Amino acid sequence: MILVDGAMSYRDNGPSAGFAAELAGSFTVYSYDRRGRGESGDTLPWSVEREIEDLAAVLAVAGGSAVVFGTSSGAVLAADAANRLPGLTRLALYEPPFIVDGSREPREATFTGDTEALIARGDRSGAVKKFMVHVGVPKFFVHLMPLMPAWKKLLGVAHTLPYDLRILGETGRGVPLDAGRWSAVGAPALVMDGGKSPRYMRHGAKAFSEALPAAEYRTLPGQTHIVKAAVIAPVVKEFLARKVSA
């Protein structure tokens, strides 16, 4: 199994360690630092093709065939990769951060460009705060975040925020997904969301399950976007243990 992190997450900062610990008894788990994070390099220019090549390199180390567990924007990257990498045999995907209808305000068209501009002028703090407010973190808490130990790690990967925003593309504009984007994904997929997650997030996950050619949809009661590893791991294991229908 290959784990694909979402925005600003990597092996030493994010949910991967918890997921790996819960799944290691059933799978050989490969967790890697995405481009520009942790111990990985960041050769420019960035592109989603380079991110898919990175995932392909991990897949090669895993023997050329693996299942993928992707969370948040990492779920979108995993599905994009499955369009091109036949060795990705099944997909377990949790809460892609889509906005597909009017259940919340859309991401403004300049959001990615504005974030890149903040990074370009060295305002990593501004970029992180902008992103945190956008994803729903209360503003008073965002103002307190620089006082917390994890803040330094967030600043260290702030330059990768535009990468995830580029992967998301137009999926935050409050319009239906372009189903053609994933039309070549042949791998069976399970798309999950949390029962306590915002309505827009759940609508996005449901739409994602409908856009993938061979996907099912499931809600995990009581969970949010910060899903508990002990809750999601049994669901992922059950899905991946099933025989593929003829």
PDB file of C-alpha atoms in Angstrom, residues 93-174:
ATOM      1  CA  LEU A  93      -9.805   7.870  -1.121  1.00  0.00           C
ATOM      2  CA  TYR A  94     -10.885  10.131   1.734  1.00  0.00           C
ATOM      3  CA  GLU A  95     -12.510  13.555   1.388  1.00  0.00           C
ATOM      4  CA  PRO A  96     -11.158  15.321  -1.664  1.00  0.00           C
ATOM      5  CA  PRO A  97     -11.659  19.028  -0.840  1.00  0.00           C
ATOM      6  CA  PHE A  98     -14.020  19.783  -3.700  1.00  0.00           C
ATOM      7  CA  ILE A  99     -16.704  22.466  -3.836  1.00  0.00           C
ATOM      8  CA  VAL A 100     -19.201  21.218  -6.401  1.00  0.00           C
ATOM      9  CA  ASP A 101     -22.343  23.218  -5.609  1.00  0.00           C
ATOM     10  CA  GLY A 102     -23.661  26.143  -3.593  1.00  0.00           C
ATOM     11  CA  SER A 103     -23.306  24.507  -0.188  1.00  0.00           C
ATOM     12  CA  ARG A 104     -20.457  26.931   0.571  1.00  0.00           C
ATOM     13  CA  GLU A 105     -18.817  29.866  -1.147  1.00  0.00           C
ATOM     14  CA  PRO A 106     -16.537  28.789  -4.014  1.00  0.00           C
ATOM     15  CA  ARG A 107     -12.784  29.194  -4.025  1.00  0.00           C
ATOM     16  CA  GLU A 108     -12.170  32.484  -5.790  1.00  0.00           C
ATOM     17  CA  ALA A 109     -10.544  32.296  -9.197  1.00  0.00           C
ATOM     18  CA  THR A 110      -7.453  34.179  -7.959  1.00  0.00           C
ATOM     19  CA  PHE A 111      -6.881  32.006  -4.878  1.00  0.00           C
ATOM     20  CA  THR A 112      -3.999  29.979  -6.294  1.00  0.00           C
ATOM     21  CA  GLY A 113      -2.331  32.977  -7.906  1.00  0.00           C
ATOM     22  CA  ASP A 114      -2.713  35.028  -4.718  1.00  0.00           C
ATOM     23  CA  THR A 115      -1.136  32.215  -2.693  1.00  0.00           C
ATOM     24  CA  GLU A 116       1.762  31.984  -5.144  1.00  0.00           C
ATOM     25  CA  ALA A 117       2.260  35.740  -4.863  1.00  0.00           C
ATOM     26  CA  LEU A 118       2.486  35.516  -1.072  1.00  0.00           C
ATOM     27  CA  ILE A 119       5.098  32.761  -1.362  1.00  0.00           C
ATOM     28  CA  ALA A 120       7.048  34.721  -4.001  1.00  0.00           C
ATOM     29  CA  ARG A 121       7.428  37.715  -1.713  1.00  0.00           C
ATOM     30  CA  GLY A 122       8.453  35.557   1.237  1.00  0.00           C
ATOM     31  CA  ASP A 123       5.202  35.735   3.190  1.00  0.00           C
ATOM     32  CA  ARG A 124       4.899  32.071   4.073  1.00  0.00           C
ATOM     33  CA  SER A 125       2.932  32.932   7.202  1.00  0.00           C
ATOM     34  CA  GLY A 126       0.370  34.827   5.139  1.00  0.00           C
ATOM     35  CA  ALA A 127       0.023  31.914   2.717  1.00  0.00           C
ATOM     36  CA  VAL A 128      -0.567  29.378   5.484  1.00  0.00           C
ATOM     37  CA  LYS A 129      -3.068  31.629   7.269  1.00  0.00           C
ATOM     38  CA  LYS A 130      -4.942  32.264   4.018  1.00  0.00           C
ATOM     39  CA  PHE A 131      -5.203  28.537   3.392  1.00  0.00           C
ATOM     40  CA  MET A 132      -6.272  27.715   6.946  1.00  0.00           C
ATOM     41  CA  VAL A 133      -9.064  30.279   6.897  1.00  0.00           C
ATOM     42  CA  HIS A 134     -10.228  28.951   3.536  1.00  0.00           C
ATOM     43  CA  VAL A 135     -10.496  25.366   4.788  1.00  0.00           C
ATOM     44  CA  GLY A 136     -12.597  26.458   7.748  1.00  0.00           C
ATOM     45  CA  VAL A 137     -10.209  26.895  10.653  1.00  0.00           C
ATOM     46  CA  PRO A 138     -11.687  29.646  12.901  1.00  0.00           C
ATOM     47  CA  LYS A 139      -9.875  32.947  12.438  1.00  0.00           C
ATOM     48  CA  PHE A 140      -9.149  33.358  16.151  1.00  0.00           C
ATOM     49  CA  PHE A 141      -7.410  29.957  16.136  1.00  0.00           C
ATOM     50  CA  VAL A 142      -5.463  30.818  12.976  1.00  0.00           C
ATOM     51  CA  HIS A 143      -4.092  33.908  14.760  1.00  0.00           C
ATOM     52  CA  LEU A 144      -2.907  31.680  17.621  1.00  0.00           C
ATOM     53  CA  MET A 145      -1.230  29.085  15.405  1.00  0.00           C
ATOM     54  CA  PRO A 146       2.153  30.905  15.208  1.00  0.00           C
ATOM     55  CA  LEU A 147       2.491  30.247  18.950  1.00  0.00           C
ATOM     56  CA  MET A 148       2.200  26.487  18.504  1.00  0.00           C
ATOM     57  CA  PRO A 149       5.104  24.041  18.038  1.00  0.00           C
ATOM     58  CA  ALA A 150       3.767  22.767  14.694  1.00  0.00           C
ATOM     59  CA  TRP A 151       3.871  26.242  13.109  1.00  0.00           C
ATOM     60  CA  LYS A 152       7.524  25.955  12.066  1.00  0.00           C
ATOM     61  CA  LYS A 153       6.781  22.739  10.191  1.00  0.00           C
ATOM     62  CA  LEU A 154       3.854  24.345   8.387  1.00  0.00           C
ATOM     63  CA  LEU A 155       5.994  27.280   7.312  1.00  0.00           C
ATOM     64  CA  GLY A 156       8.627  24.842   6.066  1.00  0.00           C
ATOM     65  CA  VAL A 157       6.236  23.399   3.481  1.00  0.00           C
ATOM     66  CA  ALA A 158       4.162  26.523   2.776  1.00  0.00           C
ATOM     67  CA  HIS A 159       5.695  26.771  -0.697  1.00  0.00           C
ATOM     68  CA  THR A 160       3.950  23.507  -1.630  1.00  0.00           C
ATOM     69  CA  LEU A 161       0.451  24.884  -1.053  1.00  0.00           C
ATOM     70  CA  PRO A 162       0.169  26.036  -4.682  1.00  0.00           C
ATOM     71  CA  TYR A 163       1.102  22.509  -5.778  1.00  0.00           C
ATOM     72  CA  ASP A 164      -2.000  21.054  -4.152  1.00  0.00           C
ATOM     73  CA  LEU A 165      -4.132  23.932  -5.378  1.00  0.00           C
ATOM     74  CA  ARG A 166      -2.920  23.255  -8.929  1.00  0.00           C
ATOM     75  CA  ILE A 167      -3.812  19.575  -8.509  1.00  0.00           C
ATOM     76  CA  LEU A 168      -7.314  20.566  -7.406  1.00  0.00           C
ATOM     77  CA  GLY A 169      -7.633  22.850 -10.413  1.00  0.00           C
ATOM     78  CA  GLU A 170     -11.183  24.101 -10.993  1.00  0.00           C
ATOM     79  CA  THR A 171     -12.775  21.659  -8.540  1.00  0.00           C
ATOM     80  CA  GLY A 172     -13.380  24.403  -5.973  1.00  0.00           C
ATOM     81  CA  ARG A 173     -15.440  26.710  -8.175  1.00  0.00           C
ATOM     82  CA  GLY A 174     -18.857  25.465  -7.046  1.00  0.00           C
TER      83      GLY A 174
END
